[in-house]
mmCIF file of C-alpha atoms and ligand atoms in Angstrom:
data_model
loop_
_atom_site.group_PDB
_atom_site.id
_atom_site.type_symbol
_atom_site.label_atom_id
_atom_site.label_comp_id
_atom_site.label_asym_id
_atom_site.label_seq_id
_atom_site.Cartn_x
_atom_site.Cartn_y
_atom_site.Cartn_z
ATOM 1 C CA UNK A 636 44.473 70.624 82.406
ATOM 2 C CA UNK A 637 42.658 70.587 85.694
ATOM 3 C CA UNK A 638 43.306 73.094 88.436
ATOM 4 C CA UNK A 639 44.672 70.341 90.710
ATOM 5 C CA UNK A 640 47.240 69.321 88.077
ATOM 6 C CA UNK A 641 48.481 72.918 87.819
ATOM 7 C CA UNK A 642 48.704 72.943 91.570
ATOM 8 C CA UNK A 643 50.684 69.657 91.614
ATOM 9 C CA UNK A 644 53.104 70.939 88.940
ATOM 10 C CA UNK A 645 53.483 74.188 90.843
ATOM 11 C CA UNK A 646 54.202 72.337 94.051
ATOM 12 C CA UNK A 647 56.837 70.147 92.340
ATOM 13 C CA UNK A 648 58.467 73.259 90.880
ATOM 14 C CA UNK A 649 58.637 74.976 94.253
ATOM 15 C CA UNK A 650 60.029 71.798 95.865
ATOM 16 C CA UNK A 651 62.643 71.460 93.114
ATOM 17 C CA UNK A 652 63.655 75.091 93.640
ATOM 18 C CA UNK A 653 63.924 74.446 97.347
ATOM 19 C CA UNK A 654 66.144 71.400 96.811
ATOM 20 C CA UNK A 655 68.341 73.345 94.381
ATOM 21 C CA UNK A 656 68.820 76.267 96.747
ATOM 22 C CA UNK A 657 69.499 73.880 99.634
ATOM 23 C CA UNK A 658 72.143 72.181 97.491
ATOM 24 C CA UNK A 659 73.605 75.559 96.530
ATOM 25 C CA UNK A 660 73.880 76.541 100.188
ATOM 26 C CA UNK A 661 75.745 73.328 100.912
ATOM 27 C CA UNK A 662 77.979 73.486 97.893
ATOM 28 C CA UNK A 663 81.304 71.931 98.805
ATOM 29 C CA UNK A 664 84.297 72.295 96.546
ATOM 30 C CA UNK A 665 86.551 69.371 95.812
ATOM 31 C CA UNK A 666 90.050 70.368 96.758
ATOM 32 C CA UNK A 667 93.153 69.209 94.910
ATOM 33 C CA UNK A 668 95.806 67.403 96.940
ATOM 34 C CA UNK A 669 97.888 70.628 96.940
ATOM 35 C CA UNK A 670 94.921 72.635 98.225
ATOM 36 C CA UNK A 671 94.464 70.049 100.994
ATOM 37 C CA UNK A 672 98.108 70.629 101.885
ATOM 38 C CA UNK A 673 97.362 74.360 102.044
ATOM 39 C CA UNK A 674 94.449 73.624 104.383
ATOM 40 C CA UNK A 675 96.687 71.542 106.652
ATOM 41 C CA UNK A 676 99.328 74.286 106.652
ATOM 42 C CA UNK A 677 96.869 77.001 107.678
ATOM 43 C CA UNK A 678 95.285 74.738 110.320
ATOM 44 C CA UNK A 679 98.713 74.100 111.819
ATOM 45 C CA UNK A 680 99.629 77.802 111.781
ATOM 46 C CA UNK A 681 96.274 78.730 113.300
ATOM 47 C CA UNK A 682 96.679 76.255 116.149
ATOM 48 C CA UNK A 683 100.078 77.823 116.890
ATOM 49 C CA UNK A 684 98.717 81.362 116.894
ATOM 50 C CA UNK A 685 96.759 80.431 120.022
ATOM 51 C CA UNK A 686 93.457 82.297 119.575
ATOM 52 C CA UNK A 687 89.857 81.183 119.109
ATOM 53 C CA UNK A 688 88.305 81.369 115.641
ATOM 54 C CA UNK A 689 87.116 84.873 114.774
ATOM 55 C CA UNK A 690 88.965 86.604 117.652
ATOM 56 C CA UNK A 691 89.054 90.409 117.216
ATOM 57 C CA UNK A 692 92.856 90.371 117.360
ATOM 58 C CA UNK A 693 93.210 88.280 114.205
ATOM 59 C CA UNK A 694 94.155 89.409 110.733
ATOM 60 C CA UNK A 695 94.663 86.975 107.851
ATOM 61 C CA UNK A 696 96.383 88.246 104.720
ATOM 62 C CA UNK A 697 96.809 86.127 101.626
ATOM 63 C CA UNK A 698 97.572 86.481 97.935
ATOM 64 C CA UNK A 699 94.951 83.770 97.281
ATOM 65 C CA UNK A 700 92.927 84.505 94.173
ATOM 66 C CA UNK A 701 96.002 86.056 92.521
ATOM 67 C CA UNK A 702 99.017 83.831 93.230
ATOM 68 C CA UNK A 703 99.059 80.158 92.341
ATOM 69 C CA UNK A 704 100.061 76.718 93.584
ATOM 70 C CA UNK A 705 102.125 75.650 90.601
ATOM 71 C CA UNK A 706 99.718 75.758 87.643
ATOM 72 C CA UNK A 707 96.617 75.870 89.896
ATOM 73 C CA UNK A 708 94.748 79.037 90.726
ATOM 74 C CA UNK A 709 94.288 79.620 94.433
ATOM 75 C CA UNK A 710 90.809 81.105 94.967
ATOM 76 C CA UNK A 711 89.585 78.067 97.001
ATOM 77 C CA UNK A 712 92.075 79.084 99.674
ATOM 78 C CA UNK A 713 89.967 82.162 100.489
ATOM 79 C CA UNK A 714 87.204 79.834 101.730
ATOM 80 C CA UNK A 715 89.699 77.601 103.505
ATOM 81 C CA UNK A 716 91.217 80.568 105.331
ATOM 82 C CA UNK A 717 87.775 81.822 106.362
ATOM 83 C CA UNK A 718 86.606 78.411 107.605
ATOM 84 C CA UNK A 719 89.836 77.727 109.477
ATOM 85 C CA UNK A 720 90.308 81.088 111.184
ATOM 86 C CA UNK A 721 86.793 82.540 111.353
ATOM 87 C CA UNK A 722 88.171 85.701 109.733
ATOM 88 C CA UNK A 723 86.185 87.264 106.909
ATOM 89 C CA UNK A 724 86.177 90.100 104.398
ATOM 90 C CA UNK A 725 83.029 91.565 105.960
ATOM 91 C CA UNK A 726 84.803 91.994 109.300
ATOM 92 C CA UNK A 727 87.972 93.328 107.584
ATOM 93 C CA UNK A 728 89.909 90.470 109.140
ATOM 94 C CA UNK A 729 90.600 88.492 105.950
ATOM 95 C CA UNK A 730 92.189 90.544 103.197
ATOM 96 C CA UNK A 731 93.295 89.385 99.752
ATOM 97 C CA UNK A 732 96.511 91.115 98.747
ATOM 98 C CA UNK A 733 96.881 91.799 95.039
ATOM 99 C CA UNK A 734 99.944 89.987 93.716
ATOM 100 C CA UNK A 735 101.077 88.519 90.413
ATOM 101 C CA UNK A 736 99.735 85.256 89.027
ATOM 102 C CA UNK A 737 103.403 84.195 88.981
ATOM 103 C CA UNK A 738 103.695 84.368 92.779
ATOM 104 C CA UNK A 739 103.320 81.194 94.835
ATOM 105 C CA UNK A 740 100.354 81.124 97.239
ATOM 106 C CA UNK A 741 101.102 82.568 100.684
ATOM 107 C CA UNK A 742 99.179 83.472 103.795
ATOM 108 C CA UNK A 743 99.970 85.263 107.048
ATOM 109 C CA UNK A 744 98.132 85.131 110.349
ATOM 110 C CA UNK A 745 98.744 88.089 112.662
ATOM 111 C CA UNK A 746 97.502 88.668 116.194
ATOM 112 C CA UNK A 747 97.609 92.299 117.152
ATOM 113 C CA UNK A 748 97.670 91.794 120.941
ATOM 114 C CA UNK A 749 101.039 90.009 120.912
ATOM 115 C CA UNK A 750 102.208 90.933 117.360
ATOM 116 C CA UNK A 751 102.982 87.282 116.663
ATOM 117 C CA UNK A 752 102.825 86.641 112.944
ATOM 118 C CA UNK A 753 102.984 83.298 111.151
ATOM 119 C CA UNK A 754 103.740 83.330 107.451
ATOM 120 C CA UNK A 755 103.311 80.278 105.210
ATOM 121 C CA UNK A 756 104.073 79.823 101.543
ATOM 122 C CA UNK A 757 103.999 77.208 98.806
ATOM 123 C CA UNK A 758 107.585 76.157 98.078
ATOM 124 C CA UNK A 759 107.038 73.897 95.071
ATOM 125 C CA UNK A 760 106.565 70.643 96.979
ATOM 126 C CA UNK A 761 104.676 71.712 100.049
ATOM 127 C CA UNK A 762 104.127 74.567 102.493
ATOM 128 C CA UNK A 763 106.783 75.993 104.768
ATOM 129 C CA UNK A 764 106.231 78.505 107.565
ATOM 130 C CA UNK A 765 108.086 81.235 109.411
ATOM 131 C CA UNK A 766 107.203 82.806 112.737
ATOM 132 C CA UNK A 767 107.886 86.555 112.820
ATOM 133 C CA UNK A 768 107.932 88.850 115.842
ATOM 134 C CA UNK A 769 106.033 91.748 114.240
ATOM 135 C CA UNK A 770 105.942 93.956 117.333
ATOM 136 C CA UNK A 771 106.800 97.500 116.164
ATOM 137 C CA UNK A 772 109.637 97.779 118.689
ATOM 138 C CA UNK A 773 111.289 94.714 117.145
ATOM 139 C CA UNK A 774 110.332 94.614 113.441
ATOM 140 C CA UNK A 775 110.729 98.374 112.917
ATOM 141 C CA UNK A 776 114.449 98.234 113.695
ATOM 142 C CA UNK A 777 117.122 97.530 111.072
ATOM 143 C CA UNK A 778 118.164 94.358 112.917
ATOM 144 C CA UNK A 779 114.632 93.025 113.354
ATOM 145 C CA UNK A 780 113.768 93.804 109.749
ATOM 146 C CA UNK A 781 116.891 92.129 108.340
ATOM 147 C CA UNK A 782 116.400 89.008 110.465
ATOM 148 C CA UNK A 783 112.778 88.584 109.343
ATOM 149 C CA UNK A 784 113.568 89.357 105.679
ATOM 150 C CA UNK A 785 116.243 86.640 105.647
ATOM 151 C CA UNK A 786 113.525 84.005 106.142
ATOM 152 C CA UNK A 787 110.780 82.509 104.010
ATOM 153 C CA UNK A 788 108.762 85.760 103.966
ATOM 154 C CA UNK A 789 111.617 87.539 102.145
ATOM 155 C CA UNK A 790 110.217 89.974 99.517
ATOM 156 C CA UNK A 791 106.737 89.768 101.038
ATOM 157 C CA UNK A 792 107.885 91.254 104.344
ATOM 158 C CA UNK A 793 107.007 94.835 103.368
ATOM 159 C CA UNK A 794 103.522 93.852 102.108
ATOM 160 C CA UNK A 795 102.697 91.766 105.160
ATOM 161 C CA UNK A 796 104.170 94.010 107.866
ATOM 162 C CA UNK A 797 102.971 97.324 106.411
ATOM 163 C CA UNK A 798 99.400 96.066 105.993
ATOM 164 C CA UNK A 799 99.268 94.196 109.321
ATOM 165 C CA UNK A 800 100.602 97.054 111.448
ATOM 166 C CA UNK A 801 98.539 99.735 109.703
ATOM 167 C CA UNK A 802 95.424 97.555 109.852
ATOM 168 C CA UNK A 803 95.905 97.479 113.630
ATOM 169 C CA UNK A 804 95.519 101.290 113.615
ATOM 170 C CA UNK A 805 91.949 100.877 112.250
ATOM 171 C CA UNK A 806 92.118 102.608 108.839
ATOM 172 C CA UNK A 807 88.896 103.327 106.910
ATOM 173 C CA UNK A 808 87.827 100.625 104.472
ATOM 174 C CA UNK A 809 88.576 102.480 101.185
ATOM 175 C CA UNK A 810 92.136 103.102 102.407
ATOM 176 C CA UNK A 811 92.531 99.453 103.375
ATOM 177 C CA UNK A 812 91.240 98.437 99.954
ATOM 178 C CA UNK A 813 93.706 100.775 98.255
ATOM 179 C CA UNK A 814 96.582 99.231 100.214
ATOM 180 C CA UNK A 815 95.610 95.651 99.376
ATOM 181 C CA UNK A 816 95.382 96.552 95.686
ATOM 182 C CA UNK A 817 98.738 98.398 95.825
ATOM 183 C CA UNK A 818 100.095 95.323 97.707
ATOM 184 C CA UNK A 819 101.436 97.366 100.619
ATOM 185 C CA UNK A 820 100.802 100.359 102.823
ATOM 186 C CA UNK A 821 103.070 103.330 102.150
ATOM 187 C CA UNK A 822 102.608 107.086 102.691
ATOM 188 C CA UNK A 823 101.820 107.516 98.982
ATOM 189 C CA UNK A 824 98.744 105.300 99.313
ATOM 190 C CA UNK A 825 97.597 107.387 102.297
ATOM 191 C CA UNK A 826 98.174 110.548 100.218
ATOM 192 C CA UNK A 827 96.097 109.165 97.316
ATOM 193 C CA UNK A 828 93.284 108.346 99.722
ATOM 194 C CA UNK A 829 93.370 111.864 101.218
ATOM 195 C CA UNK A 830 93.286 113.441 97.744
ATOM 196 C CA UNK A 831 90.266 111.245 97.007
ATOM 197 C CA UNK A 832 88.531 112.440 100.190
ATOM 198 C CA UNK A 833 89.282 116.059 99.242
ATOM 199 C CA UNK A 834 87.731 115.485 95.785
ATOM 200 C CA UNK A 835 84.606 114.036 97.381
ATOM 201 C CA UNK A 836 84.341 117.119 99.635
ATOM 202 C CA UNK A 837 85.336 119.917 97.283
ATOM 203 C CA UNK A 838 84.654 118.555 93.800
ATOM 204 C CA UNK A 839 81.788 116.103 94.325
ATOM 205 C CA UNK A 840 80.289 114.497 91.231
ATOM 206 C CA UNK A 841 76.836 115.417 89.932
ATOM 207 C CA UNK A 842 74.752 113.540 87.354
ATOM 208 C CA UNK A 843 76.651 112.808 84.142
ATOM 209 C CA UNK A 844 80.017 113.651 85.681
ATOM 210 C CA UNK A 845 83.054 111.440 86.159
ATOM 211 C CA UNK A 846 86.566 111.827 87.495
ATOM 212 C CA UNK A 847 89.664 111.586 85.365
ATOM 213 C CA UNK A 848 93.004 111.426 87.194
ATOM 214 C CA UNK A 849 96.419 112.021 85.673
ATOM 215 C CA UNK A 850 99.190 111.165 88.132
ATOM 216 C CA UNK A 851 102.764 112.209 87.442
ATOM 217 C CA UNK A 852 105.208 110.876 88.385
ATOM 218 C CA UNK A 853 103.600 107.438 88.224
ATOM 219 C CA UNK A 854 103.757 106.419 91.860
ATOM 220 C CA UNK A 855 101.626 105.076 94.703
ATOM 221 C CA UNK A 856 98.714 107.627 94.869
ATOM 222 C CA UNK A 857 97.691 106.577 91.332
ATOM 223 C CA UNK A 858 96.761 103.103 92.585
ATOM 224 C CA UNK A 859 94.709 104.417 95.500
ATOM 225 C CA UNK A 860 92.672 106.745 93.267
ATOM 226 C CA UNK A 861 92.108 103.997 90.704
ATOM 227 C CA UNK A 862 90.677 101.601 93.252
ATOM 228 C CA UNK A 863 88.613 104.122 95.210
ATOM 229 C CA UNK A 864 86.889 105.625 92.148
ATOM 230 C CA UNK A 865 87.187 102.780 89.607
ATOM 231 C CA UNK A 866 89.028 105.230 87.374
ATOM 232 C CA UNK A 867 91.030 102.750 85.366
ATOM 233 C CA UNK A 868 93.291 103.194 82.369
ATOM 234 C CA UNK A 869 91.116 100.803 80.378
ATOM 235 C CA UNK A 870 88.150 103.114 80.852
ATOM 236 C CA UNK A 871 90.102 106.272 79.952
ATOM 237 C CA UNK A 872 89.768 107.713 83.428
ATOM 238 C CA UNK A 873 93.065 106.945 85.158
ATOM 239 C CA UNK A 874 96.508 107.747 83.779
ATOM 240 C CA UNK A 875 99.968 107.699 85.257
ATOM 241 C CA UNK A 876 103.207 108.763 83.658
ATOM 242 C CA UNK A 877 106.882 109.241 84.375
ATOM 243 C CA UNK A 878 108.187 112.739 85.025
ATOM 244 C CA UNK A 879 111.843 113.536 85.655
ATOM 245 C CA UNK A 880 112.497 115.099 89.110
ATOM 246 C CA UNK A 881 114.011 118.189 87.420
ATOM 247 C CA UNK A 882 110.810 118.805 85.466
ATOM 248 C CA UNK A 883 108.649 118.226 88.519
ATOM 249 C CA UNK A 884 110.600 120.811 90.512
ATOM 250 C CA UNK A 885 109.586 123.451 87.943
ATOM 251 C CA UNK A 886 105.999 123.313 89.205
ATOM 252 C CA UNK A 887 106.862 123.420 92.903
ATOM 253 C CA UNK A 888 105.167 126.063 95.090
ATOM 254 C CA UNK A 889 106.268 126.710 98.693
ATOM 255 C CA UNK A 890 108.223 123.409 98.693
ATOM 256 C CA UNK A 891 105.155 121.455 97.565
ATOM 257 C CA UNK A 892 105.389 119.551 94.302
ATOM 258 C CA UNK A 893 102.447 118.378 92.185
ATOM 259 C CA UNK A 894 101.219 114.836 92.787
ATOM 260 C CA UNK A 895 98.196 114.409 90.580
ATOM 261 C CA UNK A 896 95.663 116.237 88.424
ATOM 262 C CA UNK A 897 92.039 115.523 89.284
ATOM 263 C CA UNK A 898 89.355 116.462 86.780
ATOM 264 C CA UNK A 899 85.582 116.439 86.977
ATOM 265 C CA UNK A 900 84.398 115.827 83.438
ATOM 266 C CA UNK A 901 80.929 116.111 81.940
ATOM 267 C CA UNK A 902 81.156 114.854 78.343
ATOM 268 C CA UNK A 903 77.547 115.743 77.527
ATOM 269 C CA UNK A 904 77.841 119.308 78.748
ATOM 270 C CA UNK A 905 81.375 119.453 77.283
ATOM 271 C CA UNK A 906 82.919 120.626 80.538
ATOM 272 C CA UNK A 907 86.091 119.827 82.421
ATOM 273 C CA UNK A 908 87.056 121.353 85.777
ATOM 274 C CA UNK A 909 90.276 120.360 87.395
ATOM 275 C CA UNK A 910 92.679 120.808 90.281
ATOM 276 C CA UNK A 911 96.423 120.202 90.291
ATOM 277 C CA UNK A 912 97.078 118.679 93.699
ATOM 278 C CA UNK A 913 100.169 118.836 95.805
ATOM 279 C CA UNK A 914 100.694 117.116 99.153
ATOM 280 C CA UNK A 915 102.544 118.909 101.931
ATOM 281 C CA UNK A 916 104.942 116.145 102.928
ATOM 282 C CA UNK A 917 106.823 118.388 105.341
ATOM 283 C CA UNK A 918 103.683 118.849 107.440
ATOM 284 C CA UNK A 919 103.066 115.094 107.313
ATOM 285 C CA UNK A 920 106.660 114.348 108.367
ATOM 286 C CA UNK A 921 106.305 116.696 111.344
ATOM 287 C CA UNK A 922 103.018 115.126 112.494
ATOM 288 C CA UNK A 923 104.201 111.529 112.102
ATOM 289 C CA UNK A 924 107.706 112.125 113.503
ATOM 290 C CA UNK A 925 109.259 110.523 110.445
ATOM 291 C CA UNK A 926 112.081 112.487 108.827
ATOM 292 C CA UNK A 927 112.453 113.106 105.097
ATOM 293 C CA UNK A 928 115.895 111.502 105.095
ATOM 294 C CA UNK A 929 114.524 108.377 106.762
ATOM 295 C CA UNK A 930 112.205 108.000 103.753
ATOM 296 C CA UNK A 931 115.149 108.348 101.376
ATOM 297 C CA UNK A 932 118.068 106.855 103.354
ATOM 298 C CA UNK A 933 121.519 106.147 102.008
ATOM 299 C CA UNK A 934 121.500 102.897 100.076
ATOM 300 C CA UNK A 935 117.832 103.299 99.063
ATOM 301 C CA UNK A 936 115.746 100.098 99.145
ATOM 302 C CA UNK A 937 118.900 98.170 100.135
ATOM 303 C CA UNK A 938 118.700 99.918 103.517
ATOM 304 C CA UNK A 939 116.043 98.463 105.896
ATOM 305 C CA UNK A 940 115.262 102.027 107.062
ATOM 306 C CA UNK A 941 113.757 102.676 103.621
ATOM 307 C CA UNK A 942 110.992 100.148 104.377
ATOM 308 C CA UNK A 943 110.734 100.806 108.107
ATOM 309 C CA UNK A 944 110.157 104.552 107.611
ATOM 310 C CA UNK A 945 107.361 103.821 105.136
ATOM 311 C CA UNK A 946 105.605 101.451 107.530
ATOM 312 C CA UNK A 947 105.949 103.895 110.437
ATOM 313 C CA UNK A 948 104.629 106.847 108.488
ATOM 314 C CA UNK A 949 101.737 104.968 106.882
ATOM 315 C CA UNK A 950 100.631 103.666 110.259
ATOM 316 C CA UNK A 951 100.833 107.117 111.859
ATOM 317 C CA UNK A 952 98.923 108.741 108.978
ATOM 318 C CA UNK A 953 96.167 106.123 109.334
ATOM 319 C CA UNK A 954 95.736 107.215 112.954
ATOM 320 C CA UNK A 955 95.324 110.939 112.261
ATOM 321 C CA UNK A 956 91.883 112.556 112.099
ATOM 322 C CA UNK A 957 90.431 113.290 108.659
ATOM 323 C CA UNK A 958 90.554 117.089 109.122
ATOM 324 C CA UNK A 959 94.247 116.954 109.906
ATOM 325 C CA UNK A 960 94.909 114.859 106.803
ATOM 326 C CA UNK A 961 92.895 117.193 104.562
ATOM 327 C CA UNK A 962 95.170 119.995 105.786
ATOM 328 C CA UNK A 963 98.072 118.429 103.849
ATOM 329 C CA UNK A 964 96.334 119.017 100.533
ATOM 330 C CA UNK A 965 97.573 121.959 98.500
ATOM 331 C CA UNK A 966 95.704 123.227 95.458
ATOM 332 C CA UNK A 967 98.538 124.264 93.141
ATOM 333 C CA UNK A 968 96.212 125.272 90.325
ATOM 334 C CA UNK A 969 92.529 125.282 89.342
ATOM 335 C CA UNK A 970 91.427 125.203 85.710
ATOM 336 C CA UNK A 971 88.425 124.718 83.438
ATOM 337 C CA UNK A 972 87.967 123.834 79.780
ATOM 338 C CA UNK A 973 86.119 121.632 77.330
ATOM 339 C CA UNK A 974 85.672 117.915 78.069
ATOM 340 C CA UNK A 975 88.373 117.222 75.501
ATOM 341 C CA UNK A 976 90.893 118.923 77.806
ATOM 342 C CA UNK A 977 90.934 115.797 80.008
ATOM 343 C CA UNK A 978 92.027 113.663 77.053
ATOM 344 C CA UNK A 979 94.582 116.250 75.987
ATOM 345 C CA UNK A 980 96.104 116.377 79.469
ATOM 346 C CA UNK A 981 96.371 112.600 79.473
ATOM 347 C CA UNK A 982 97.777 112.368 75.977
ATOM 348 C CA UNK A 983 101.157 112.162 74.423
ATOM 349 C CA UNK A 984 102.389 109.889 71.679
ATOM 350 C CA UNK A 985 104.601 107.248 73.298
ATOM 351 C CA UNK A 986 105.167 105.635 69.905
ATOM 352 C CA UNK A 987 106.557 108.802 68.341
ATOM 353 C CA UNK A 988 109.812 108.493 70.271
ATOM 354 C CA UNK A 989 110.343 104.959 68.997
ATOM 355 C CA UNK A 990 109.339 105.680 65.432
ATOM 356 C CA UNK A 991 111.504 108.772 65.251
ATOM 357 C CA UNK A 992 114.618 107.224 66.742
HETATM 358 ZN ZN1 ZN B 1932 103.735 102.324 97.515
#
């Protein structure tokens, strides 16, 4: 083959590549009729919110990518929301909230300057919307909370309000990510994040080392640690288990109970170093002006104060400087052992109970 022919083939190849990448850049999805309804719904809500695309005051939350529109998955809505509102993941203004595949698609648009919030959700035939006054002085009162919760937003009120109001306080990205995975902001997520920061400071990983976390009782900090360090149950690095309050109290020191065990494990060197962490909630209550009995009010989750106190405290914790937060961490115990110790700490035979019944 002559040199010119090679050149011609080469040129064609480069042109074809160029056309392909141009097509890729312009790739347009074909939306189902339901997804077009979702686009109309978010356009309508956005026009009512009264801000320009991409305004700094905007936050869009959605369960798109997790929830569905009937049998359809909802990931196209992430693009629709971005195009309609100008909000994006990279500017922390479009956040996907982890929810079940069984949940209908929803979206909220919040503007932090006026605290106006518009929530829309798939109802089975179409999209309905609710306007919520999410100003702290209104929504963080039993009356305001009950009124909002009686509407379309219903069970999603805690997710949407806790994330929107805490987002407005400017939390660091890993904490925001933990909250979206956990599906809400609550003080336990903040505590998990702070424990993670403490580990990075005081028990940083070297080559060949990994973290293993065992959280007991199995509550909120477990989710934060899992997301921040990718320490998942499926990779034998994140465990959470139930522990009766009576048992937990046995390990209490100066009114601080254990929250989680963090271990730095080097399988090759056969080493495990760990810390049993407690979190000084009393200090955190004092700094955030939230009282312990507001967190556990009479009536439990049936009492709006249960949710309101969590939002208030999470938001206040997100505002505090890192050094202050690290001051809540209590090392209840330090230990070392073989790498196998991490597996032993995380083990127990859950089947034994059932087989020996
Ligand atoms: Zn929680």
